[in-house]
């Protein structure tokens, strides 16, 4: 199932960075053209990486990190070198609707269940894992973060798959029950954690109607049983949550690789 992405007003991150590479062939050209700011003056003297910060016209703030010297020092050269990317979205469980608590965490799971360009439900995870990488994500109260690393020769495609998960996720109804089951399993594991129990006790002690009282974790009861009983369309809520919050202006991207800023 494809989705209408016109409302986002932005292109896939992979396309953006390909366009940047074609247009800017020198680091100083990037700085001048996109208003980039070198962050190297703020880093530790022992940090061998080079940092550049800029904001794209769509509103997405980006930090690119050249780790070439660092990789050389550690003996990571050629195909043994790795690259990584992370995306932080400025929304978390505090934004959950009352009628579907845990929705932000649920969306964290669902965005990687295929996109319009890469339709396989586990294509992102499978590509990363089969090319020497790792990926993870987590939902906090006011932010949701995603990250991956992979061998450098496969980084370009990995970044394109990653970008499309945010740009045009399928959010297929067929994946809802499976991912709710996954969240339920995470919840069952967390129930035995003392720190998780203490955290939930603190949340329960908050005033009525305070955002801290929300059940941020989510489980089958909050995402399936109660919404079904109250005639709440969780799939529609999921799509609306993505439409409203997953916008370039609400997101920050960091890319790290043994490549120059111009190549990145």
Tab-separated table of C-alpha atoms in Angstrom:
chain	number	residue	atom	x	y	z
A	1	UNK	CA	0.000	0.000	0.000
A	2	UNK	CA	1.449	3.378	-0.980
A	3	UNK	CA	0.779	6.646	0.800
A	4	UNK	CA	0.301	10.216	-0.317
A	5	UNK	CA	3.422	12.105	0.722
A	6	UNK	CA	2.500	15.493	-0.745
A	7	UNK	CA	1.675	16.902	2.671
A	8	UNK	CA	5.256	16.467	3.864
A	9	UNK	CA	6.759	18.899	1.377
A	10	UNK	CA	10.195	17.276	1.422
A	11	UNK	CA	12.213	14.735	-0.522
A	12	UNK	CA	13.769	11.483	0.756
A	13	UNK	CA	16.985	12.127	2.684
A	14	UNK	CA	18.900	9.875	0.311
A	15	UNK	CA	17.867	12.091	-2.635
A	16	UNK	CA	18.726	15.205	-0.661
A	17	UNK	CA	22.234	14.031	0.070
A	18	UNK	CA	22.773	12.815	-3.487
A	19	UNK	CA	21.755	16.268	-4.695
A	20	UNK	CA	24.099	17.880	-2.201
A	21	UNK	CA	26.999	15.739	-3.383
A	22	UNK	CA	26.384	16.688	-7.014
A	23	UNK	CA	25.993	20.386	-6.284
A	24	UNK	CA	28.773	20.926	-3.781
A	25	UNK	CA	32.206	19.542	-4.543
A	26	UNK	CA	34.150	21.350	-1.848
A	27	UNK	CA	33.524	21.709	1.874
A	28	UNK	CA	33.711	25.494	1.844
A	29	UNK	CA	31.098	25.545	-0.937
A	30	UNK	CA	28.747	23.591	1.319
A	31	UNK	CA	29.326	25.986	4.199
A	32	UNK	CA	28.633	29.015	2.002
A	33	UNK	CA	25.664	27.596	0.111
A	34	UNK	CA	23.633	25.988	2.918
A	35	UNK	CA	24.733	28.273	5.720
A	36	UNK	CA	26.784	25.534	7.361
A	37	UNK	CA	28.691	26.145	10.564
A	38	UNK	CA	31.843	24.259	11.474
A	39	UNK	CA	31.627	22.897	15.019
A	40	UNK	CA	35.299	21.971	15.225
A	41	UNK	CA	36.134	24.889	17.514
A	42	UNK	CA	33.823	23.426	20.161
A	43	UNK	CA	35.208	19.881	20.224
A	44	UNK	CA	37.815	18.316	22.473
A	45	UNK	CA	41.450	18.703	21.430
A	46	UNK	CA	41.740	14.919	21.300
A	47	UNK	CA	38.709	14.533	18.992
A	48	UNK	CA	39.969	13.750	15.484
A	49	UNK	CA	36.558	14.039	13.830
A	50	UNK	CA	35.359	17.076	11.901
A	51	UNK	CA	31.828	18.439	12.359
A	52	UNK	CA	29.609	20.541	10.113
A	53	UNK	CA	26.107	21.749	11.024
A	54	UNK	CA	23.563	23.118	8.552
A	55	UNK	CA	19.814	23.279	7.958
A	56	UNK	CA	18.199	22.233	4.684
A	57	UNK	CA	15.528	24.369	3.030
A	58	UNK	CA	12.848	21.922	4.150
A	59	UNK	CA	13.747	22.692	7.782
A	60	UNK	CA	15.707	19.535	8.599
A	61	UNK	CA	18.760	20.320	10.729
A	62	UNK	CA	21.774	18.140	9.914
A	63	UNK	CA	25.176	17.469	11.453
A	64	UNK	CA	27.670	15.622	9.238
A	65	UNK	CA	30.780	14.168	10.849
A	66	UNK	CA	33.918	13.243	8.922
A	67	UNK	CA	35.507	10.360	10.859
A	68	UNK	CA	38.321	9.630	8.366
A	69	UNK	CA	41.223	10.376	10.704
A	70	UNK	CA	39.552	8.568	13.579
A	71	UNK	CA	39.048	5.448	11.436
A	72	UNK	CA	42.682	5.562	10.285
A	73	UNK	CA	43.866	5.737	13.901
A	74	UNK	CA	41.758	2.667	14.752
A	75	UNK	CA	42.849	0.765	11.669
A	76	UNK	CA	39.408	0.820	10.044
A	77	UNK	CA	40.153	1.311	6.385
A	78	UNK	CA	38.455	0.398	3.120
A	79	UNK	CA	35.483	-1.919	3.411
A	80	UNK	CA	36.190	-2.523	7.113
A	81	UNK	CA	35.190	1.048	7.956
A	82	UNK	CA	31.696	1.720	9.256
A	83	UNK	CA	29.281	4.623	8.911
A	84	UNK	CA	26.292	5.546	11.037
A	85	UNK	CA	23.229	7.768	11.110
A	86	UNK	CA	20.759	8.841	13.759
A	87	UNK	CA	17.471	10.698	13.587
A	88	UNK	CA	15.832	12.419	16.543
A	89	UNK	CA	12.153	13.389	16.288
A	90	UNK	CA	10.864	16.073	18.624
A	91	UNK	CA	7.865	14.105	19.875
A	92	UNK	CA	7.409	11.342	22.408
A	93	UNK	CA	4.922	9.669	24.689
A	94	UNK	CA	3.729	12.947	26.243
A	95	UNK	CA	1.949	13.522	22.909
A	96	UNK	CA	0.038	10.222	23.061
A	97	UNK	CA	-3.721	10.633	22.618
A	98	UNK	CA	-5.681	9.663	25.717
A	99	UNK	CA	-7.655	7.068	23.760
A	100	UNK	CA	-4.522	5.193	22.552
A	101	UNK	CA	-1.742	5.524	25.105
A	102	UNK	CA	1.580	4.169	23.890
A	103	UNK	CA	0.941	5.411	20.329
A	104	UNK	CA	4.334	7.178	20.009
A	105	UNK	CA	6.087	3.937	20.945
A	106	UNK	CA	3.818	2.043	18.547
A	107	UNK	CA	4.719	4.386	15.672
A	108	UNK	CA	8.408	3.863	16.473
A	109	UNK	CA	7.826	0.192	15.641
A	110	UNK	CA	5.600	0.776	12.626
A	111	UNK	CA	7.750	3.216	10.615
A	112	UNK	CA	10.177	0.411	9.785
A	113	UNK	CA	7.494	-1.958	8.513
A	114	UNK	CA	8.108	-0.984	4.896
A	115	UNK	CA	7.849	2.202	2.847
A	116	UNK	CA	6.483	3.167	-0.557
A	117	UNK	CA	9.918	2.637	-2.140
A	118	UNK	CA	11.064	-0.338	-0.053
A	119	UNK	CA	7.901	-2.316	0.553
A	120	UNK	CA	9.276	-5.308	2.481
A	121	UNK	CA	8.145	-5.205	6.103
A	122	UNK	CA	11.586	-6.115	7.448
A	123	UNK	CA	13.704	-4.769	4.599
A	124	UNK	CA	15.416	-2.140	6.755
A	125	UNK	CA	16.358	-4.546	9.570
A	126	UNK	CA	17.382	-7.283	7.147
A	127	UNK	CA	19.587	-5.001	5.038
A	128	UNK	CA	21.398	-3.583	8.051
A	129	UNK	CA	21.911	-6.979	9.709
A	130	UNK	CA	23.133	-8.648	6.516
A	131	UNK	CA	25.749	-5.952	5.869
A	132	UNK	CA	27.591	-5.972	9.175
A	133	UNK	CA	25.436	-3.410	10.930
A	134	UNK	CA	23.065	-2.867	13.799
A	135	UNK	CA	19.985	-0.709	14.340
A	136	UNK	CA	17.847	0.364	17.251
A	137	UNK	CA	15.263	2.929	18.353
A	138	UNK	CA	13.669	4.181	21.544
A	139	UNK	CA	10.811	6.423	22.635
A	140	UNK	CA	11.189	8.934	25.462
A	141	UNK	CA	8.701	11.385	26.942
A	142	UNK	CA	9.487	14.207	24.508
A	143	UNK	CA	11.579	12.608	21.788
A	144	UNK	CA	11.922	9.482	19.669
A	145	UNK	CA	15.341	8.434	18.401
A	146	UNK	CA	16.432	6.037	15.657
A	147	UNK	CA	19.953	4.930	14.755
A	148	UNK	CA	21.907	2.460	12.652
A	149	UNK	CA	25.462	1.622	11.628
A	150	UNK	CA	26.676	-0.408	8.661
A	151	UNK	CA	29.787	-1.060	6.584
A	152	UNK	CA	30.657	2.036	4.580
A	153	UNK	CA	30.210	0.414	1.144
A	154	UNK	CA	26.529	-0.226	1.954
A	155	UNK	CA	25.880	3.079	3.708
A	156	UNK	CA	24.348	4.927	0.761
A	157	UNK	CA	21.564	2.378	0.269
A	158	UNK	CA	21.062	1.969	4.023
A	159	UNK	CA	20.578	5.722	4.358
A	160	UNK	CA	18.071	5.725	1.512
A	161	UNK	CA	16.048	2.918	3.138
A	162	UNK	CA	16.253	4.772	6.474
A	163	UNK	CA	15.094	8.048	4.885
A	164	UNK	CA	12.115	6.473	3.166
A	165	UNK	CA	10.900	4.983	6.441
A	166	UNK	CA	10.316	8.540	7.667
A	167	UNK	CA	9.320	10.066	4.339
A	168	UNK	CA	6.744	7.530	3.205
A	169	UNK	CA	6.142	4.678	5.668
A	170	UNK	CA	3.462	2.211	4.630
A	171	UNK	CA	1.950	1.971	8.132
A	172	UNK	CA	0.065	-1.027	6.800
A	173	UNK	CA	-2.952	-2.273	8.779
A	174	UNK	CA	-1.647	-5.789	8.137
A	175	UNK	CA	1.352	-5.120	10.400
A	176	UNK	CA	-0.611	-3.636	13.300
A	177	UNK	CA	-1.438	-6.843	15.162
A	178	UNK	CA	2.121	-8.179	14.865
A	179	UNK	CA	3.675	-4.989	16.166
A	180	UNK	CA	1.165	-4.707	19.008
A	181	UNK	CA	2.217	-8.237	19.955
A	182	UNK	CA	5.862	-7.105	19.898
A	183	UNK	CA	5.039	-4.170	22.178
A	184	UNK	CA	3.081	-6.505	24.455
A	185	UNK	CA	6.150	-8.765	24.714
A	186	UNK	CA	8.336	-5.765	25.608
A	187	UNK	CA	5.793	-4.761	28.235
A	188	UNK	CA	5.798	-8.262	29.755
A	189	UNK	CA	9.597	-8.151	30.033
A	190	UNK	CA	9.494	-4.677	31.588
A	191	UNK	CA	7.028	-5.809	34.256
A	192	UNK	CA	9.835	-7.709	35.987
A	193	UNK	CA	12.153	-4.689	36.027
A	194	UNK	CA	12.296	-2.834	39.351
A	195	UNK	CA	13.309	0.419	37.644
A	196	UNK	CA	10.339	0.173	35.266
A	197	UNK	CA	7.983	-0.495	38.176
A	198	UNK	CA	9.326	2.460	40.155
A	199	UNK	CA	8.963	4.684	37.097
A	200	UNK	CA	5.345	3.644	36.604
A	201	UNK	CA	4.604	4.242	40.303
A	202	UNK	CA	5.941	7.789	39.963
A	203	UNK	CA	3.777	8.324	36.889
A	204	UNK	CA	0.714	7.047	38.733
A	205	UNK	CA	1.378	9.519	41.561
A	206	UNK	CA	1.121	12.527	39.232
A	207	UNK	CA	-1.967	14.745	39.241
A	208	UNK	CA	-4.947	13.701	37.152
A	209	UNK	CA	-4.737	15.058	33.587
A	210	UNK	CA	-0.960	15.562	33.888
A	211	UNK	CA	0.970	14.143	30.916
A	212	UNK	CA	3.131	12.127	33.305
A	213	UNK	CA	0.137	9.957	34.146
A	214	UNK	CA	-0.016	8.618	30.614
A	215	UNK	CA	0.895	4.983	30.080
A	216	UNK	CA	3.808	5.700	27.766
A	217	UNK	CA	4.926	2.114	27.271
A	218	UNK	CA	1.736	0.865	25.656
A	219	UNK	CA	0.488	-2.722	25.553
A	220	UNK	CA	-2.287	-4.784	23.981
A	221	UNK	CA	-4.855	-3.371	26.386
A	222	UNK	CA	-4.062	0.308	25.668
A	223	UNK	CA	-3.492	-0.050	21.913
A	224	UNK	CA	-6.028	-2.710	20.963
A	225	UNK	CA	-8.547	-3.798	23.596
A	226	UNK	CA	-9.649	-0.396	24.938
A	227	UNK	CA	-9.649	1.353	21.512
A	228	UNK	CA	-11.721	-1.499	20.055
A	229	UNK	CA	-14.187	-1.284	22.932
A	230	UNK	CA	-14.503	2.496	22.448
A	231	UNK	CA	-14.703	2.365	18.624
A	232	UNK	CA	-11.341	4.145	18.235
A	233	UNK	CA	-9.523	3.689	14.909
A	234	UNK	CA	-5.902	3.194	16.002
A	235	UNK	CA	-4.650	3.004	12.426
A	236	UNK	CA	-6.143	6.425	11.652
A	237	UNK	CA	-4.611	7.845	14.842
A	238	UNK	CA	-1.243	6.379	13.849
A	239	UNK	CA	-1.297	8.018	10.434
A	240	UNK	CA	-2.402	11.353	11.906
A	241	UNK	CA	0.349	11.223	14.534
A	242	UNK	CA	2.921	10.704	11.799
A	243	UNK	CA	1.426	13.457	9.612
A	244	UNK	CA	1.449	16.018	12.400
A	245	UNK	CA	4.731	15.265	14.141
A	246	UNK	CA	7.110	13.608	11.676
A	247	UNK	CA	7.992	16.768	9.775
A	248	UNK	CA	11.484	17.964	8.790
A	249	UNK	CA	11.279	20.975	11.111
A	250	UNK	CA	10.712	18.594	14.036
A	251	UNK	CA	13.621	16.310	13.160
A	252	UNK	CA	17.408	16.381	13.475
A	253	UNK	CA	19.763	14.114	11.550
A	254	UNK	CA	23.360	13.163	12.355
A	255	UNK	CA	25.548	11.305	9.864
A	256	UNK	CA	28.996	9.939	10.687
A	257	UNK	CA	31.286	8.369	8.088
A	258	UNK	CA	34.945	8.330	6.974
A	259	UNK	CA	34.094	10.715	4.150
A	260	UNK	CA	34.677	14.419	3.608
A	261	UNK	CA	31.884	16.858	4.316
A	262	UNK	CA	31.516	17.389	0.561
A	263	UNK	CA	31.066	13.649	-0.026
A	264	UNK	CA	28.577	13.388	2.836
